[in-house]
Short mmCIF file of C-alpha atoms in Angstrom, two decimals:
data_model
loop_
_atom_site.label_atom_id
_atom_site.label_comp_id
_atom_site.label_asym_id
_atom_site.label_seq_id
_atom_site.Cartn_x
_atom_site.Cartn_y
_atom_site.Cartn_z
CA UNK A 354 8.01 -17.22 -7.63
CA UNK A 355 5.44 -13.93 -8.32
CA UNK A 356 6.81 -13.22 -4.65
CA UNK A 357 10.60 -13.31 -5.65
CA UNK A 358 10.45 -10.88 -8.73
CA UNK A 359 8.20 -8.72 -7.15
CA UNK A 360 10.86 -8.18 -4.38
CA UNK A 361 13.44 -7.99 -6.77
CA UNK A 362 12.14 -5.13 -8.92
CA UNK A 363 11.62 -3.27 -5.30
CA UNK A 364 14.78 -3.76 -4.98
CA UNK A 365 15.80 -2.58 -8.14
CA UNK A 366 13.81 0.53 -7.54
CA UNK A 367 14.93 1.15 -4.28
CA UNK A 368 18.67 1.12 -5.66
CA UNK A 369 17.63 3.69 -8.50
CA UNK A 370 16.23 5.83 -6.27
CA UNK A 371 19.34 5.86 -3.93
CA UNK A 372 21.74 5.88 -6.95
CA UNK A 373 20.34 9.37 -8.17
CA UNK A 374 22.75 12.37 -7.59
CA UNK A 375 21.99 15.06 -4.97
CA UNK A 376 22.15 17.48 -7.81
CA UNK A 377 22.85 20.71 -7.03
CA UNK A 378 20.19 23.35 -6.62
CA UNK A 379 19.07 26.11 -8.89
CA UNK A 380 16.18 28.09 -9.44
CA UNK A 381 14.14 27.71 -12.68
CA UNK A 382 10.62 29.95 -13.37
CA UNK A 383 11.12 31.88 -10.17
CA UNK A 384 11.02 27.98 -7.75
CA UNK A 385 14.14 25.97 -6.15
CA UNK A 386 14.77 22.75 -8.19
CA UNK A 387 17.31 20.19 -9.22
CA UNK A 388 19.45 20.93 -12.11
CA UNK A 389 19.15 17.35 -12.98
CA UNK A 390 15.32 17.47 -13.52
CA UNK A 391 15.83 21.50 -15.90
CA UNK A 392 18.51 18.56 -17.79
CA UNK A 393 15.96 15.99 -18.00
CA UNK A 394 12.86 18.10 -19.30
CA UNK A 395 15.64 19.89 -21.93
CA UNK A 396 15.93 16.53 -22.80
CA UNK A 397 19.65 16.45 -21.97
CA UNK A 398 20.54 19.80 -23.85
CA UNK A 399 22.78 21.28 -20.81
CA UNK A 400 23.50 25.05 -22.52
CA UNK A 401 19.38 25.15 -22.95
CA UNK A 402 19.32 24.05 -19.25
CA UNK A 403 21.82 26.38 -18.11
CA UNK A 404 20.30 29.34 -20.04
CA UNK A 405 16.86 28.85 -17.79
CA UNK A 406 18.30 28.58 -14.48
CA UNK A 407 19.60 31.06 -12.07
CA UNK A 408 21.85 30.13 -9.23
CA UNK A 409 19.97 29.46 -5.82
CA UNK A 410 21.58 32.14 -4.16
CA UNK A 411 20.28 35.09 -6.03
CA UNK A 412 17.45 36.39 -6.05
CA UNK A 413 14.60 35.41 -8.18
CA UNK A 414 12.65 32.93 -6.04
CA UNK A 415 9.07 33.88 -5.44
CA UNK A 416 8.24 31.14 -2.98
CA UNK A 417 7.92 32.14 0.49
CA UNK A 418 10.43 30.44 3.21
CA UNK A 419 8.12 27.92 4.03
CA UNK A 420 7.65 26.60 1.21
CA UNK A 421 10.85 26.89 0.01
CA UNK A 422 12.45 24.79 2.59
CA UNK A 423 9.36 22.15 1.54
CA UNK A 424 10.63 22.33 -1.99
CA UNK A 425 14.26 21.54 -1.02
CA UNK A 426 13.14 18.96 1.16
CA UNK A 427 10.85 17.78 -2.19
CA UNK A 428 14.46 17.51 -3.99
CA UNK A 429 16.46 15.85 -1.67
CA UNK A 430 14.09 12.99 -1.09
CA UNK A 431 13.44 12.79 -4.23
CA UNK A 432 9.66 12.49 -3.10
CA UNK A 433 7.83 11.45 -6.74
CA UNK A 434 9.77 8.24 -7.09
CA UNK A 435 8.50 7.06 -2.95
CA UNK A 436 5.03 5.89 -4.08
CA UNK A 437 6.35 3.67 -6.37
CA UNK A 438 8.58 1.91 -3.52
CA UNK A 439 5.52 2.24 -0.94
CA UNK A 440 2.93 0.76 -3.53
CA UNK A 441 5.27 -2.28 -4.37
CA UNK A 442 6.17 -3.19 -0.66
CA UNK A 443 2.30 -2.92 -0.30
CA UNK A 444 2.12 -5.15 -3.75
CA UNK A 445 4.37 -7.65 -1.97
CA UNK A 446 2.78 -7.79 1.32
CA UNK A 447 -0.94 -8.53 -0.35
CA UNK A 448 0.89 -11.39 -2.56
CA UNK A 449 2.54 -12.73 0.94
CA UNK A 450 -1.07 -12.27 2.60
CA UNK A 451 0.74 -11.03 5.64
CA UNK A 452 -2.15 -8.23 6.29
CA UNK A 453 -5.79 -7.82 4.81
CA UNK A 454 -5.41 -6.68 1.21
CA UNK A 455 -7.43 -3.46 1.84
CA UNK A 456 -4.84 -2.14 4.48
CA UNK A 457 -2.03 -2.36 1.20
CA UNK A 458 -4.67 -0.54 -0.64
CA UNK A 459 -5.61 2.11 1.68
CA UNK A 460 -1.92 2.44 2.70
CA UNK A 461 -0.69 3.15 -1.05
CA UNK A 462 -3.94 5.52 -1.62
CA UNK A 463 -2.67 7.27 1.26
CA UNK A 464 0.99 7.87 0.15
CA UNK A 465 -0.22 8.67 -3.82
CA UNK A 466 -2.69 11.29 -2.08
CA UNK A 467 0.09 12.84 -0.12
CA UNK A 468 2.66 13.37 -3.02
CA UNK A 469 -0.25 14.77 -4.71
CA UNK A 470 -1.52 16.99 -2.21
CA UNK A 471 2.46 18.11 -1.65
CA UNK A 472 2.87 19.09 -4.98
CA UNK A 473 -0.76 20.74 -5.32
CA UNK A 474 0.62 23.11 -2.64
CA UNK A 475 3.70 23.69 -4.10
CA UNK A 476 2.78 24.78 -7.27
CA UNK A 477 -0.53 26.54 -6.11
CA UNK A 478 -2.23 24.71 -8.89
CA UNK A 479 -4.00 21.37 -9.18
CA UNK A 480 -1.73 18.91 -10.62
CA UNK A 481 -3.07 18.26 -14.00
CA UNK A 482 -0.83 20.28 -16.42
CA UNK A 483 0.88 17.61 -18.03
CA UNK A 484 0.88 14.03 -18.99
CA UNK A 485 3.46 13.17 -16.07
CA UNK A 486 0.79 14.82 -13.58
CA UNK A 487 -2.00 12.40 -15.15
CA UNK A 488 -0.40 9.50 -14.32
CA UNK A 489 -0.21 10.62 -11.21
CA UNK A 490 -3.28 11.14 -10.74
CA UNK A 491 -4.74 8.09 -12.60
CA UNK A 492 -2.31 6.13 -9.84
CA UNK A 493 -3.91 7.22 -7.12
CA UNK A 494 -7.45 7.14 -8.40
CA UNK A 495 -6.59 3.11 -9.25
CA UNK A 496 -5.26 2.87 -5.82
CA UNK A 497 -8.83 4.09 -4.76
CA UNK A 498 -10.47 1.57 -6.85
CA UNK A 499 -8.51 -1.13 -5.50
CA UNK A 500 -10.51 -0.50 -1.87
CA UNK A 501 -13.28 -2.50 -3.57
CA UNK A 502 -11.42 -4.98 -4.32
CA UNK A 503 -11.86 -8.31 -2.81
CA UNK A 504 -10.11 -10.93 -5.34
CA UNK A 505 -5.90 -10.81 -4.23
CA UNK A 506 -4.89 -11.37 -7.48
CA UNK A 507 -6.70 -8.12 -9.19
CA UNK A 508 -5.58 -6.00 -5.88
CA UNK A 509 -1.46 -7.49 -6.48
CA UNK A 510 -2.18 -6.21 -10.23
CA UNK A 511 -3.33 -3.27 -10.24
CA UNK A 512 -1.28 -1.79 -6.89
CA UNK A 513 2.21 -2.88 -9.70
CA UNK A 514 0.25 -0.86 -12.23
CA UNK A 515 -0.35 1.89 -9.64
CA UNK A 516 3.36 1.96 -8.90
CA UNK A 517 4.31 1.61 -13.05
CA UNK A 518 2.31 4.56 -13.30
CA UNK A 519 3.82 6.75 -10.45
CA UNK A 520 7.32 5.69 -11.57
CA UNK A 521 6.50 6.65 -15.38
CA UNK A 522 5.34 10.17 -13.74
CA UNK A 523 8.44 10.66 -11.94
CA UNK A 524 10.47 9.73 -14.64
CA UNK A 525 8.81 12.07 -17.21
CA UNK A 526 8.85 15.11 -14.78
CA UNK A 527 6.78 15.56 -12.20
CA UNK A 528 8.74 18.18 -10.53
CA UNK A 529 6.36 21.37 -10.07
CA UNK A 530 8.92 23.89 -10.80
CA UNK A 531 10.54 23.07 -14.19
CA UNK A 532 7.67 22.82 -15.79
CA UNK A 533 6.58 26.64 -17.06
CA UNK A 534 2.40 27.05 -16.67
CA UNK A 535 0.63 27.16 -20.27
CA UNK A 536 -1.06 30.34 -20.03
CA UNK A 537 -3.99 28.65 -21.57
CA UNK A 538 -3.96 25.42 -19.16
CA UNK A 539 -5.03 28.79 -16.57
CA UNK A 540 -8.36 28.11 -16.54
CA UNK A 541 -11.49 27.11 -13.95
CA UNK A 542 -12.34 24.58 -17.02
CA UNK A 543 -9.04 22.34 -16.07
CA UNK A 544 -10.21 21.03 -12.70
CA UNK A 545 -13.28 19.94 -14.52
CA UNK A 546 -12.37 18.59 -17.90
CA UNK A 547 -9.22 16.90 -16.70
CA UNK A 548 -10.61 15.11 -13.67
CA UNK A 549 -13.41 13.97 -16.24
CA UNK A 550 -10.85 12.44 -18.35
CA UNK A 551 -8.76 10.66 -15.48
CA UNK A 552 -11.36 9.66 -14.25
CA UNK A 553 -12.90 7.87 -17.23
CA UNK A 554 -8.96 6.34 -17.59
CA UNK A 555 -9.14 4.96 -14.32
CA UNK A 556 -12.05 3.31 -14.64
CA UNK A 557 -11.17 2.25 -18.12
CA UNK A 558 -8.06 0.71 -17.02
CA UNK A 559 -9.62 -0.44 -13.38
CA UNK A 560 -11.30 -2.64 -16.20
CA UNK A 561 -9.05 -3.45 -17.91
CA UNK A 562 -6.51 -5.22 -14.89
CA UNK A 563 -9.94 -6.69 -13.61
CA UNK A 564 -10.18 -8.52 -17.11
CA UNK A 565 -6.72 -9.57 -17.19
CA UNK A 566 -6.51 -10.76 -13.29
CA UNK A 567 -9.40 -13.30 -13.43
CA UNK A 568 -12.92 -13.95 -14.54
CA UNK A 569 -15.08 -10.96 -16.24
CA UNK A 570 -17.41 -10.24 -13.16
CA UNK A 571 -21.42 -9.28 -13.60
CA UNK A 572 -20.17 -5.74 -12.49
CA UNK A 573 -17.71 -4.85 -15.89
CA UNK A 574 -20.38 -3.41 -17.98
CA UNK A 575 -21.50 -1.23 -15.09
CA UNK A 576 -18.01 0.08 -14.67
CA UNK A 577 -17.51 0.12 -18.27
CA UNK A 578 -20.70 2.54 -18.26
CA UNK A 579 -19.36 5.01 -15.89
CA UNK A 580 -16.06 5.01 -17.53
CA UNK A 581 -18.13 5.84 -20.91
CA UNK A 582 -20.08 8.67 -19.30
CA UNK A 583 -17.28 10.47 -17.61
CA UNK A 584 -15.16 10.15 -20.94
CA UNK A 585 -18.23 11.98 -22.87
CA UNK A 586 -18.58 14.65 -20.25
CA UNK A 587 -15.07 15.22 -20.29
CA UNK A 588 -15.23 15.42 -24.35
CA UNK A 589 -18.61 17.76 -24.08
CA UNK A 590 -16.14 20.15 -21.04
CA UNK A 591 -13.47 20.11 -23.13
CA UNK A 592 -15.44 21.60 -25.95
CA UNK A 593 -16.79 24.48 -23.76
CA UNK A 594 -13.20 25.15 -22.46
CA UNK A 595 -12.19 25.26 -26.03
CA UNK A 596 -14.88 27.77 -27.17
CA UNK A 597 -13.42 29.87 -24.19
CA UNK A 598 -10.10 29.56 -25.01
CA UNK A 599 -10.21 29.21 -28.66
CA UNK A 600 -13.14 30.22 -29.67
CA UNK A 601 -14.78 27.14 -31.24
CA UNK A 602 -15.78 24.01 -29.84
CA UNK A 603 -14.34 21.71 -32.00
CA UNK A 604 -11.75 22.07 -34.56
CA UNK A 605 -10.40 18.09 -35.48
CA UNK A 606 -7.58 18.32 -33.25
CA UNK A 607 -5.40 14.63 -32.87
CA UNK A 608 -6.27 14.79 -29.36
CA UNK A 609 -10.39 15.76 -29.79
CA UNK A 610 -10.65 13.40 -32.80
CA UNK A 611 -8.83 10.64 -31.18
CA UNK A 612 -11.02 11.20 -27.57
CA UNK A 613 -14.29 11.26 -30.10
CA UNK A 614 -13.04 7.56 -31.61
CA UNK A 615 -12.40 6.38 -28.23
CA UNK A 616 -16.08 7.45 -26.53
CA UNK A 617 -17.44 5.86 -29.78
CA UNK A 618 -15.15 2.11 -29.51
CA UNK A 619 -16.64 2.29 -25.62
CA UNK A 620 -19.73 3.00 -26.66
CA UNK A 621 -20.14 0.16 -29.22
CA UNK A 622 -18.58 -2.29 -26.91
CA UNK A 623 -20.82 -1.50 -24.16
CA UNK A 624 -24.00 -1.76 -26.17
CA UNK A 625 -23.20 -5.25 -27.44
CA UNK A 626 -21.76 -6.46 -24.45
CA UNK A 627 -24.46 -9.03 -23.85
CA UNK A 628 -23.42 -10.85 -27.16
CA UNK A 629 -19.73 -10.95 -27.04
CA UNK A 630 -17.99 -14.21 -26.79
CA UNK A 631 -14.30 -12.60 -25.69
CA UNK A 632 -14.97 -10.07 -23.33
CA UNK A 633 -11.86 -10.34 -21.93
CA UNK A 634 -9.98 -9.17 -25.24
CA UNK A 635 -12.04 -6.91 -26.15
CA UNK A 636 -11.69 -4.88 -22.46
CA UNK A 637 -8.14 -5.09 -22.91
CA UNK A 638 -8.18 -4.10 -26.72
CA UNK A 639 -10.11 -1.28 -26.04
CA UNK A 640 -7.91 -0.08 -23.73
CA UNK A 641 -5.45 0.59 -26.28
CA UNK A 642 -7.34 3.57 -27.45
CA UNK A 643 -7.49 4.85 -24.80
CA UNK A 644 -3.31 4.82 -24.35
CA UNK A 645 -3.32 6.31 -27.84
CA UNK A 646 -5.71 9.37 -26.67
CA UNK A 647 -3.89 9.82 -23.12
CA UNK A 648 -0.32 9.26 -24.24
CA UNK A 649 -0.10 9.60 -27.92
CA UNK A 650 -2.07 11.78 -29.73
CA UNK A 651 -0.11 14.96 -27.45
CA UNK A 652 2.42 13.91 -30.08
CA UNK A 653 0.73 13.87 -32.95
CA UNK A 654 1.01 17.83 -33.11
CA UNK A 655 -2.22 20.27 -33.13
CA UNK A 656 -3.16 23.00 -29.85
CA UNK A 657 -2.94 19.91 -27.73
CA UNK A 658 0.33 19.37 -27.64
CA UNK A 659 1.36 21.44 -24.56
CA UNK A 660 0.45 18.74 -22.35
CA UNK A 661 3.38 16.26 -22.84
#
């Protein structure tokens, strides 16, 4: 039955995918991209669209041909929205147990680092600038996890979570051109802070699939742990970045006070982990702070909220 309606949502994807119009081409902050994707991230106001792109044929394209002719080939195949179809055929195969679950893992980390790695080059810039890069990211960091893995039912969970993720990021945007660089996300602090905080919401939700997939293991607290010290470094990094960019280190920002309440949740539940009763809920609970912080609090207004 779990086999059936995982192959039908593949399915379902796979038609999506196929159903999207070639859009035409256009040039938006100096790179080739679909007009769709300016349409989507105006959310759907065409004359604001229309006012920031160019027509492909003149010039204002900074991209050299190589790269270019990568970025139309990027467009065509509508490349963000593959993992997501890779990951789930992997997803089926490990709930079929037609090859070892580690090949389905290693073959969707290898397909969510490639996408990655594409757009990296094609925007000269690491891939955290936005929330849609993040989940990204996250996805293929959870893919990594998942080569530990030995139970099938955790590895089948958390490659459809890998694939949620990737499709959420390629619904949201992850198109390198239309999004214009923040001067202020220009920074050697942004490799650092941001790979902190992934990180620690990898683990964190690593955890969290773990919890809901079968039996709390010996090993939870310890991951728990390492999910709690890369969230404080990324906290303490993000402070230092701030000083440099804004010149304090904290100011009560949604997204600082809501990262300071999460660290502190973490922190509680992993010093009285020994006497909890529901570890289970509270893993999962938990991780709803942790949604709020990544997804949320960008909305809640405040310097943060360039990163939607």
């Amino acid at each position: 039955m779990r086999l059936c309606i995982l192959f039908f949502f593949l399915l379902l994807h796979v038609a999506a995918t196929f159903a999207i119009d070639n859009d035409r081409e256009v040039i938006v902050n100096g790179r080739v991209a679909l007009y769709g994707s300016v349409v989507r991230y105006c959310g759907g106001d065409t004359a604001k669209a229309e006012a920031m792109c160019v027509p492909v044929d003149s010039e204002g394209s900074y991209l050299s041909r190589p790269r270019a002719e990568s970025e139309r080939l990027f467009n065509k195949l509508h490349v963000p929205c593959w993992p997501t179809t890779v990951i789930l055929i992997c997803a089926i195969i490990c709930l079929a147990r037609s090859i070892p679950p580690r090949t389905c893992a290693a073959v969707s980390t290898l397909v969510s680092a490639a996408v990655c790695c594409w757009i990296w080059w094609l925007s000269s810039w690491i891939p955290l600038m936005s929330i849609s890069d993040t989940l990204a990211v996250v996805a293929l960091f959870l893919c990594i996890g998942m080569l530990t893995v030995k139970r099938r039912s955790t590895m089948v969970t958390g490659l459809v979570a890998a694939a949620m993720l990737w499709g959420f990021a390629a619904y949201m945007g992850m198109h390198p051109a239309v999004r214009p660089l923040n001067q202020v996300l220009m920074s050697s602090w942004l490799p650092i802070h941001v790979t902190l905080m992934t990180l620690a919401y990898a683990l964190f939700l690593f955890a969290t699939l773990c919890a809901v997939s079968g039996p709390v293991g010996k090993n939870m607290r310890l991951i728990l742990l390492w999910g709690e010290i890369l969230l404080a470094a990324g906290v303490v990094t993000g402070g230092l970045w701030a000083t440099e960019a804004w010149g304090r280190f904290w100011g009560w920002d949604p997204k600082e006070c809501c990262a300071l309440a999460t660290s502190i949740f973490y922190g509680i539940l992993i010093s009285a982990w020994d006497g909890i009763k529901n570890k289970r809920i509270l893993t999962v609970v938990a991780f709803l702070a942790v949604i709020f912080t990544w997804l949320g609090a960008s909305y809640l207004g405040g310097l943060h909220s360039y990163s939607r």
